[in-house]
Coordinates of C-alpha atoms and ligand atoms in Angstrom, one line a residue:
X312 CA 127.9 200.1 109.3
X313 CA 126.6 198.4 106.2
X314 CA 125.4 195.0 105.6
X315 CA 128.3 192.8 104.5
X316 CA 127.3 190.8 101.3
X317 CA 129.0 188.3 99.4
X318 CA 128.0 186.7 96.1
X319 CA 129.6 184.0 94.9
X320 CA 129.0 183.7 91.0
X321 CA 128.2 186.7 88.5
X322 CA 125.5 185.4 86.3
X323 CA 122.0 186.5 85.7
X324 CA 121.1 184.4 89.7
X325 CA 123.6 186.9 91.1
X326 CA 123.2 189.9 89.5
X327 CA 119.4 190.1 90.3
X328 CA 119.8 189.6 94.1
X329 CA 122.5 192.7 93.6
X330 CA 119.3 194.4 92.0
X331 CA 117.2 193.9 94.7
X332 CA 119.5 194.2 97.9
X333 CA 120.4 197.9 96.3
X334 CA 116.2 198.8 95.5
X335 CA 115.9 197.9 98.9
X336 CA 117.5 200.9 100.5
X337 CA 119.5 199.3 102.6
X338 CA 123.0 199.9 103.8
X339 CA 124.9 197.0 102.2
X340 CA 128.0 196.6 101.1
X341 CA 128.3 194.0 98.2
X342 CA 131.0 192.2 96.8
X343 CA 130.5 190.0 93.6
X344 CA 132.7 187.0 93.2
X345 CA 133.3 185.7 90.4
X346 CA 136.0 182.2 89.1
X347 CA 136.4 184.1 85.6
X348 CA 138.1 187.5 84.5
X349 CA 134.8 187.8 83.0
X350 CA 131.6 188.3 84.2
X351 CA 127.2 187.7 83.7
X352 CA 128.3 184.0 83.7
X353 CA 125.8 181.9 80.9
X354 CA 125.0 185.7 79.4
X355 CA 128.7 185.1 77.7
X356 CA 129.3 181.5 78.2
X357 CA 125.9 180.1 77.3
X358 CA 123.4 182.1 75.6
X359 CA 124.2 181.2 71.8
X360 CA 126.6 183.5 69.9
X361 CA 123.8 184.1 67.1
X362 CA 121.6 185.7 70.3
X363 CA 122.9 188.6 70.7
X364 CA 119.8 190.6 71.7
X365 CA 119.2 188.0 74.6
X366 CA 122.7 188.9 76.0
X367 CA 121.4 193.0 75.7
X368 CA 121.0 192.1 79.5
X369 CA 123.9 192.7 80.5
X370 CA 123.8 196.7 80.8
X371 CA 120.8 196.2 83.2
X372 CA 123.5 193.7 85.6
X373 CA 126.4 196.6 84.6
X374 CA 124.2 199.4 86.6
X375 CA 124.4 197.6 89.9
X376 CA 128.1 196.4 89.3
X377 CA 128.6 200.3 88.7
X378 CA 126.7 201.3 91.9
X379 CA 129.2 202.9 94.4
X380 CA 128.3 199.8 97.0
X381 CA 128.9 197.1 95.0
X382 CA 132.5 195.8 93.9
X383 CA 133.6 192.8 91.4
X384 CA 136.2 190.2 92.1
X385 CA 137.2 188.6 89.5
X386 CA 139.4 185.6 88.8
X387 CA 139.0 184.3 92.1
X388 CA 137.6 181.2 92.9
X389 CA 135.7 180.2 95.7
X390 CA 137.4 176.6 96.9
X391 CA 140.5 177.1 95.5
X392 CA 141.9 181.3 96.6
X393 CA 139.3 181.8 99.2
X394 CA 137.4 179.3 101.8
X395 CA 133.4 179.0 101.8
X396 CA 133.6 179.1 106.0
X397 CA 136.4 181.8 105.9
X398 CA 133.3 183.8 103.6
X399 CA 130.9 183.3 106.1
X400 CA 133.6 184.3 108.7
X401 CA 133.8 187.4 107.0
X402 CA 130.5 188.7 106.0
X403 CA 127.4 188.6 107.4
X404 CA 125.8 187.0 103.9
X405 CA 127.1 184.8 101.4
X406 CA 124.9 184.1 98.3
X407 CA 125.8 181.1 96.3
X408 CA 124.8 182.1 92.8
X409 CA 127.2 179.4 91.1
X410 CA 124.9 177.6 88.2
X411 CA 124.8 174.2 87.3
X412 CA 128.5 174.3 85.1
X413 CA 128.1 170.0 84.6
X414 CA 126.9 167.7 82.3
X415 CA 123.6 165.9 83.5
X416 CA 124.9 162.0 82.4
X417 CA 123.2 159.7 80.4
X418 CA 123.9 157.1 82.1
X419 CA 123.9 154.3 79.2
X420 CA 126.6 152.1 77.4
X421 CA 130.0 153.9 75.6
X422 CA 129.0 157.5 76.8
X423 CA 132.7 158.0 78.1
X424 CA 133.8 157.4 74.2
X425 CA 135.6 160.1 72.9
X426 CA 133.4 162.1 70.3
X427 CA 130.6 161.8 73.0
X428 CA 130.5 165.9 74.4
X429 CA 127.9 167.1 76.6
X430 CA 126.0 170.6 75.8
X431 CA 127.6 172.3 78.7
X432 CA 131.4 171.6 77.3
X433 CA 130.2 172.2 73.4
X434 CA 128.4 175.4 74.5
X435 CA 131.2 176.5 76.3
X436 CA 133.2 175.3 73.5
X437 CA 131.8 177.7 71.2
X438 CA 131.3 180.4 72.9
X439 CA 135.1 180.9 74.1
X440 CA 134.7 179.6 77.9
X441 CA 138.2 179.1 79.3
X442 CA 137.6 175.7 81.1
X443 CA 136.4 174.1 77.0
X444 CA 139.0 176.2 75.5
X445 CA 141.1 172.9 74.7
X446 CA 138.1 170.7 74.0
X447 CA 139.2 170.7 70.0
X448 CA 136.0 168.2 69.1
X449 CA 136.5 165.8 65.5
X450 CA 134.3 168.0 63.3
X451 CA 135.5 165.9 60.4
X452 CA 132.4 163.7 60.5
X453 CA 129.4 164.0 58.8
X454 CA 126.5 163.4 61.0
X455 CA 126.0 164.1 64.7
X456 CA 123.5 163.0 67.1
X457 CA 121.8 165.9 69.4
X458 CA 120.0 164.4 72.6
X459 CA 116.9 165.7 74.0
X460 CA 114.3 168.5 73.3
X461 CA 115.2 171.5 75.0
X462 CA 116.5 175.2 73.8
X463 CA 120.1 173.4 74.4
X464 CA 119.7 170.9 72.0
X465 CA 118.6 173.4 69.7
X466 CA 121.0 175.8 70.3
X467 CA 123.8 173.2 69.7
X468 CA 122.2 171.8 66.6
X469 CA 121.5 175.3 65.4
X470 CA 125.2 176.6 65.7
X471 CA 126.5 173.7 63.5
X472 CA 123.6 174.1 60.8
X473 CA 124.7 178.0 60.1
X474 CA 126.6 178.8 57.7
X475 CA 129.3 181.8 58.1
X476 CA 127.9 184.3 56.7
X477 CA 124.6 183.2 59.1
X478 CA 127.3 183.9 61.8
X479 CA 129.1 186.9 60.3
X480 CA 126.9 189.2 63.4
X481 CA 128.0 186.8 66.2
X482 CA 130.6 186.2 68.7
X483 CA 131.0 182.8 68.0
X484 CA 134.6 182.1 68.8
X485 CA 137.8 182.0 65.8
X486 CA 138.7 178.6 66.6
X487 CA 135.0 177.0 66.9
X488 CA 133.7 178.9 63.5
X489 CA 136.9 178.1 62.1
X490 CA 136.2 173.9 63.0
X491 CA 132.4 174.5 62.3
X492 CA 132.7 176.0 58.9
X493 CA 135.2 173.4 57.5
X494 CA 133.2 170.2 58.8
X495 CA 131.7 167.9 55.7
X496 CA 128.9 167.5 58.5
X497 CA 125.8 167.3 56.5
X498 CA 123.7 165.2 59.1
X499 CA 122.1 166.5 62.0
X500 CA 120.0 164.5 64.2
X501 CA 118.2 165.7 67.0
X502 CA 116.2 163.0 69.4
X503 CA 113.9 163.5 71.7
X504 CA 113.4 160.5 74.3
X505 CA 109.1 161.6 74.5
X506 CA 107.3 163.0 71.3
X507 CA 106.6 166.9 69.9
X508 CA 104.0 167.6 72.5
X509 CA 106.5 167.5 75.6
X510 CA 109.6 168.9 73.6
X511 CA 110.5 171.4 76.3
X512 CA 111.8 174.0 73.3
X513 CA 109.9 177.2 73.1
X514 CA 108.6 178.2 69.6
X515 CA 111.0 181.1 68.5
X516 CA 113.8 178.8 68.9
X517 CA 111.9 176.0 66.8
X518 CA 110.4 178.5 64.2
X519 CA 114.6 179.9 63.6
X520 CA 115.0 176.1 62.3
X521 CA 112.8 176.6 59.7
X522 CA 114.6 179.5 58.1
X523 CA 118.3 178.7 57.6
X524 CA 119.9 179.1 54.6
X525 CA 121.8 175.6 54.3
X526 CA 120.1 173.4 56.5
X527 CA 116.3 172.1 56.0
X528 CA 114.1 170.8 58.7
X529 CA 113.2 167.4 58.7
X530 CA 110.1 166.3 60.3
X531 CA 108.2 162.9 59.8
X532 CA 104.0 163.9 59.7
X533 CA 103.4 160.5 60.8
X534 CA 105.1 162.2 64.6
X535 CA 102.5 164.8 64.7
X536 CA 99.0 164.3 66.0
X537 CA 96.8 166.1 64.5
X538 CA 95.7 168.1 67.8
X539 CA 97.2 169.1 71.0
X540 CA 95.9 165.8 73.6
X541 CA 92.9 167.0 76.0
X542 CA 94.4 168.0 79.6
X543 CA 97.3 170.6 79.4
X544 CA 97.2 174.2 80.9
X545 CA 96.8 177.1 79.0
X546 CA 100.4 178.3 78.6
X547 CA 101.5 174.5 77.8
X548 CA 98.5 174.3 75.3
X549 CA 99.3 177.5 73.3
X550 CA 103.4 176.4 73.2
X551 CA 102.6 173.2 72.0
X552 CA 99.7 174.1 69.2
X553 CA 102.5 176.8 68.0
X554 CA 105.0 174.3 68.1
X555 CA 103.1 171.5 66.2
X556 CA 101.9 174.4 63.8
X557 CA 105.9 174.8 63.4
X558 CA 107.0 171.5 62.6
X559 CA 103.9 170.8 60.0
X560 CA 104.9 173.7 58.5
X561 CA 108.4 172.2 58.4
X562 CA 107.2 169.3 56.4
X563 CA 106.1 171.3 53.5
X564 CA 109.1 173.4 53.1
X565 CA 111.2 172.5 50.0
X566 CA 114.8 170.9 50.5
X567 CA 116.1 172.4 47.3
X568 CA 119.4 173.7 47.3
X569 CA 120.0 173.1 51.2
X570 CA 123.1 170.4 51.4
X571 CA 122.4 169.8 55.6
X572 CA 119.2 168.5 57.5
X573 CA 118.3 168.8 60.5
X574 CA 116.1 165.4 61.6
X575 CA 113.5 165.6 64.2
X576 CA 113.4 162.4 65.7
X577 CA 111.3 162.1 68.2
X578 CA 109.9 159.2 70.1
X579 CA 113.8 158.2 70.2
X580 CA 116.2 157.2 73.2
X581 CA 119.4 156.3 73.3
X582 CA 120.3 153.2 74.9
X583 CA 123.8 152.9 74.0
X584 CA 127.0 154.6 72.4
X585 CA 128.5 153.1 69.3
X586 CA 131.8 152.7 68.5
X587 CA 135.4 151.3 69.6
X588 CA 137.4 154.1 71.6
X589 CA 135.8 156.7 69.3
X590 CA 131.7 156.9 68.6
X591 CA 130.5 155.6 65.5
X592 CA 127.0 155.8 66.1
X593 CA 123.7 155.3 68.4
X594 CA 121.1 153.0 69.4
X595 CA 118.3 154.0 70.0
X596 CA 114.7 152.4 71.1
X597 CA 111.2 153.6 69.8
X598 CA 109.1 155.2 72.7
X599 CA 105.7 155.2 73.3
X600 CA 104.7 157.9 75.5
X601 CA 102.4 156.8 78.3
X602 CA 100.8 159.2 81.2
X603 CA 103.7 161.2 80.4
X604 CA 106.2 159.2 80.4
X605 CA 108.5 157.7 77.6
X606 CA 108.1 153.7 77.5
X607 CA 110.2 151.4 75.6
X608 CA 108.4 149.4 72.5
X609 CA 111.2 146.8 72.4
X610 CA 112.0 148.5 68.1
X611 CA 115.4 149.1 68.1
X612 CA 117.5 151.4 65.2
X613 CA 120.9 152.6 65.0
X614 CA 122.4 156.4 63.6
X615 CA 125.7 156.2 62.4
X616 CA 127.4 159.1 63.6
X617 CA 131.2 160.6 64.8
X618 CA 129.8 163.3 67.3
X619 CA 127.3 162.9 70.0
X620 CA 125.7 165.7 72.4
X621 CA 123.7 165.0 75.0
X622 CA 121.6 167.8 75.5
X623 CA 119.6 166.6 78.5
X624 CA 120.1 169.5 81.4
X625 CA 123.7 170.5 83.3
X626 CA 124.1 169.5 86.7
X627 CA 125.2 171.5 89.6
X628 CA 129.0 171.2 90.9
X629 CA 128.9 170.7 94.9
X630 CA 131.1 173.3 97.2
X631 CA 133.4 171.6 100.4
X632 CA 131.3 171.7 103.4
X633 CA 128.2 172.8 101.4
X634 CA 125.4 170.0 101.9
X635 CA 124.8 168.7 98.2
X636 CA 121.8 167.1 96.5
X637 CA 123.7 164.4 94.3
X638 CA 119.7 163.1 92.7
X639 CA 118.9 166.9 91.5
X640 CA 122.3 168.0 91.1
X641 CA 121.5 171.2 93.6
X642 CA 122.8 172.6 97.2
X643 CA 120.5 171.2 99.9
X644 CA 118.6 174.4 101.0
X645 CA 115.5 175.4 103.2
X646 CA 113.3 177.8 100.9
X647 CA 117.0 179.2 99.7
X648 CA 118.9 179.2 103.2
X649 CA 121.4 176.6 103.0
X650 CA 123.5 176.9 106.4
X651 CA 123.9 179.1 108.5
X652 CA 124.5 183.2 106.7
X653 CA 124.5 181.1 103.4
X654 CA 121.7 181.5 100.7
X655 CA 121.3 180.3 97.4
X656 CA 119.8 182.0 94.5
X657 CA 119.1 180.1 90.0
X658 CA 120.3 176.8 89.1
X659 CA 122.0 175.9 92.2
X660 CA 119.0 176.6 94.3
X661 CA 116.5 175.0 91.6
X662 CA 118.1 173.3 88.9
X663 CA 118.6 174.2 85.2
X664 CA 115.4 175.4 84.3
X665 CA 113.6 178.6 83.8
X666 CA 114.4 181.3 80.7
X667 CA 117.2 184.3 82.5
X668 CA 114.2 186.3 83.8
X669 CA 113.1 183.8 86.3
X670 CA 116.1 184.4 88.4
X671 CA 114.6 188.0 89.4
X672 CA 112.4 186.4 91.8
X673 CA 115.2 184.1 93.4
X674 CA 117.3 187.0 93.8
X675 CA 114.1 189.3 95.0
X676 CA 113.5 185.9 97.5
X677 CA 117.1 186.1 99.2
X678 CA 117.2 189.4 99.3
X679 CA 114.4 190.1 101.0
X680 CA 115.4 186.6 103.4
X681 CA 118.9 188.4 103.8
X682 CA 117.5 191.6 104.9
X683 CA 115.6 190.2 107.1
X684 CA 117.3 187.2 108.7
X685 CA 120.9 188.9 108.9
X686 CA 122.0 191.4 111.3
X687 CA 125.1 194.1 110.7
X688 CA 127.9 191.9 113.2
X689 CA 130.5 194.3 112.4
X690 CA 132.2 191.9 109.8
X691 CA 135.1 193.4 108.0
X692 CA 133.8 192.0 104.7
X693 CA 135.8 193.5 101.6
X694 CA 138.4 194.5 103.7
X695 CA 139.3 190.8 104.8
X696 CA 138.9 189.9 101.4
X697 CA 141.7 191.8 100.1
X698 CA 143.9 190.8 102.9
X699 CA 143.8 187.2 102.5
X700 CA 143.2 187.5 98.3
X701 CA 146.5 189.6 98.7
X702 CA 148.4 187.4 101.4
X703 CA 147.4 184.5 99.0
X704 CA 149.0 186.2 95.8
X705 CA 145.8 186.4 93.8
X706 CA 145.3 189.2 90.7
X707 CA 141.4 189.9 91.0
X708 CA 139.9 191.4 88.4
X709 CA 138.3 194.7 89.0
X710 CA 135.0 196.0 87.1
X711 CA 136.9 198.5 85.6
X712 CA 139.4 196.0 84.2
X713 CA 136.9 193.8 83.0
X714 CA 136.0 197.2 80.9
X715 CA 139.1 197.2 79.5
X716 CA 139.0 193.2 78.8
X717 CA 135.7 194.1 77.3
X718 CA 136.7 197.0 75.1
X719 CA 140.0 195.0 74.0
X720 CA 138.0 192.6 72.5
X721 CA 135.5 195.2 70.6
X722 CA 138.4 196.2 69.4
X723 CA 139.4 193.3 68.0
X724 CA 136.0 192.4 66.5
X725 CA 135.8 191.2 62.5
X726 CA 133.5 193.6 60.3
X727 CA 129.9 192.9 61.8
X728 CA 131.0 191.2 64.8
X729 CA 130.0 192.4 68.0
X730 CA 133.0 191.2 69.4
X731 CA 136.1 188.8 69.2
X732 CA 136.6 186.8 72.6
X733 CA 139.5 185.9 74.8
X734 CA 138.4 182.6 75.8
X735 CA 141.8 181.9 77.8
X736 CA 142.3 183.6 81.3
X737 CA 146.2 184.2 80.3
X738 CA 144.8 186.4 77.8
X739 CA 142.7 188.2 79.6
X740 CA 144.9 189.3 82.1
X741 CA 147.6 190.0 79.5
X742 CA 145.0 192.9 78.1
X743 CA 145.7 194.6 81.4
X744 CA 149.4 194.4 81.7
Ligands
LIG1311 P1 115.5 171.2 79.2 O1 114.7 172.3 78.6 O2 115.2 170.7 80.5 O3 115.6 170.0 78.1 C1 116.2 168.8 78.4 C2 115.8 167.8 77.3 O4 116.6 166.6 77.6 C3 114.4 167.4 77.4 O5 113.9 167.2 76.1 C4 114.5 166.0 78.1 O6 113.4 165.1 77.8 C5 115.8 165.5 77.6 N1 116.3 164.5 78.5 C6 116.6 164.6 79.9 N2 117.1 163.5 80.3 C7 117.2 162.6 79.3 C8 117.7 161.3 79.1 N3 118.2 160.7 80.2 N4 117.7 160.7 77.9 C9 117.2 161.4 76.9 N5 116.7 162.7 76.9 C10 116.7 163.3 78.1 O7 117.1 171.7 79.3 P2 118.0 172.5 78.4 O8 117.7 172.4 77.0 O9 119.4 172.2 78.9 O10 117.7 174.0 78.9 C11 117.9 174.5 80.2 C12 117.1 175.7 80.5 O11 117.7 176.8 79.8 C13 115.7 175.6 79.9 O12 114.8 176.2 80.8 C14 115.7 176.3 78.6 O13 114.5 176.8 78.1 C15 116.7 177.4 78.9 N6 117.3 177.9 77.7 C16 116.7 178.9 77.0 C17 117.1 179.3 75.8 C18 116.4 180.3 75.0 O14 115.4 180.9 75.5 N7 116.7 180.6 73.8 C19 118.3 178.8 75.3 C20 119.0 177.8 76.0 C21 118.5 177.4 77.2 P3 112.2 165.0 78.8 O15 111.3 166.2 78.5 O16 111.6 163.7 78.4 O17 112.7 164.9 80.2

């Protein structure tokens, strides 16, 4: 009899413990649950449309979803078709491998205004999520404020800079490129609450900045020290001498010809949200940053602007009966073992950071905790699963349909696109009707 595994959420998190519950030989029997027709969760809804070679990874998660133990459910959402408990009930393991899908708030004056859209929702946005599907953000402005430092902020900021034919290779979604592409936005401001030597964004992303065809970089020298402060590790000293290296080069680069900019403005945090019912701008203070930490000078300025994004980390969303860390945003777990037969495994385990490869070792850690913690207790596992999904009147989603989803929409792709996206559930299912 096999070990009865469930995991809930098909992203990179999930897909790795897959991996290493089938290296390890075991019997199991694993089921992969997933909210979406669609699986590999931020592989499609998060990694930017103009990265296609990041989302390559995919074929590596395909090979255990096509391995004869293993069987996708999707469209079915944990919560709302199927019980967390009656999941424990029925397996012997259940591995929550859900992200962080929220917006990490501000928490400062006039961030509920409308035009005010955190990275999760815009990201989603543009790369054809279902739940952002009816976001429709005013494009019709011409500058927008990107908050904080990270590959998110530049990912966002990066997406409206290109222009279409920057973005003829890409799965960026008809309805975002078709907003993007007609915006007068010539403005983008990016600000980072601490200065250029803690921006968290790793130099490839930085270095792309440099190099688009409309857009030029902004970057005032007077930021820049002029070397990398005494007292960082290795691996933190070499990103941050390639990154300054990066944005000095920025300021000698010519802004012929390039109608957008792109404004590093660092040593920046907002402190409130312009604007009546709509945004119309941002105040900001000028930081000093002390022992690490960004310090208010009591210099004020404002950025007029009709879109904000606050780029500053997603937040986890908690499950019924699932103890919940509201200050990090994360399940409450014991070295991954929340309650009971339940494990955690990527963001919801350890919050939003880390590039897709360190989920390996979360999903090496609970598998080898699984295998070792959880006996076989003769749990029907799948076979309960179909019951109740079928008692309930729930159309799952099936690996093989999600090929046919999949090859729909390569189909359907415009010359040079990879793909064109469903990016409502209605139409996914409709693909296999
Ligand atoms: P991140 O790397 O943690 O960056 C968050 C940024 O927001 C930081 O600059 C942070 O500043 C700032 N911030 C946080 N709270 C703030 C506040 N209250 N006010 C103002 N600024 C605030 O997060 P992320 O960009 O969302 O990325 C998440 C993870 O995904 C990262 O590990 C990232 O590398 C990864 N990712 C990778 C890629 C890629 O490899 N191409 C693409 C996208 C995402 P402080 O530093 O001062 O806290």
């Amino acid at each position: 009899m096999p070990l009865k595994v469930a995991i809930v959420g098909s992203g990179p998190s999930g897909f790795y413990t897959v991996a290493a519950l089938l290296k390890s030989g075991a019997d199991c029997q694993i089921d992969v649950i997933e909210r979406l027709p669609t699986p590999f969760g931020l592989i499609r809804g998060g990694v930017a449309p103009d990265h296609q070679k990041t989302k390559n990874v995919w074929r590596a998660y395909e090979k255990s979803a096509l391995n004869e133990a293993v069987r996708y459910y999707g469209n079915v959402e944990v919560g709302r078709d199927i019980a967390i408990d009656e999941l424990q009930d029925i397996y012997d393991a259940v591995v929550l491998a859900v992200g962080s899908p929220l917006d990490r708030k501000l928490g400062i004056p006039g961030e509920d205004k409308e035009g005010v859209i955190g990275s999760a929702s815009f990201v989603g946005w543009y790369n054809g999520h279902p739940d952002f599907r009816g976001l429709n953000p005013d494009l019709n402005i011409s500058a927008a404020v990107v908050v904080g430092n990270g590959n998110v902020a530049i990912d966002c900021a990066r997406v409206l800079a290109k222009t279409p034919e920057e973005m003829t290779a890409t799965d960026l979604t008809d309805y975002a490129a078709a907003a993007i592409h007609a915006s007068p936005l010539t403005d983008i401001y990016m600000c980072g609450r601490r200065g250029p030597v803690q921006a968290k964004f790793t130099n490839v992303e930085l270095r792309e900045m440099g190099q688009l065809t409309d857009c030029h970089p902004v970057v005032d020298p007077a930021q820049l020290p002029d070397s990398v402060p005494e007292g960082l590790e290795d691996r933190e000293r070499r990103l941050c001498e390639r990154n300054l290296e990066t944005l000095r080069g920025f300021t000698t680069l010519s802004a012929e010809g390039k109608p957008k900019r792109l404004y590093f403005s660092f040593f920046a945090n907002p402190v409130e949200i312009l604007g009546g019912d709509r945004v119309e701008g941002v105040k900001l203070e000028h930081t000093a940053v002390e022992n690490g930490r960004a310090v208010g000078t009591g210099n004020f300025f404002e950025v007029s602007c009709g879109l904000v994004i606050p780029a500053i980390g997603y937040y986890g969303e908690p499950f019924p009966g699932v103890p919940f860390d509201e200050r990090g945003g994360i399940v409450v777990h014991n070295d991954g073992l929340v309650q009971g037969n339940v494990y955690a495994v990527g963001w919801i385990k350890r919050g939003p950071t880390g590039v897709i490869g360190t989920n390996k070792h979360d999903g090496d850690h609970a598998a080898a905790r699984i295998l070792d913690e959880q006996s076989n207790d003769d749990k029907s596992g799948r076979l309960s699963l179909e019951t109740l999904l079928g008692e309930r009147g729930v159309r799952w989603v099936t690996y093989p349909d999600w090929k046919k989803i999949d090859e729909s929409e390569i189909a359907n792709a415009s010359p040079g696109a990879p793909r064109r996206k469903y990016s409502e559930i209605k139409e996914m299912l409709a693909v296999l009707d």
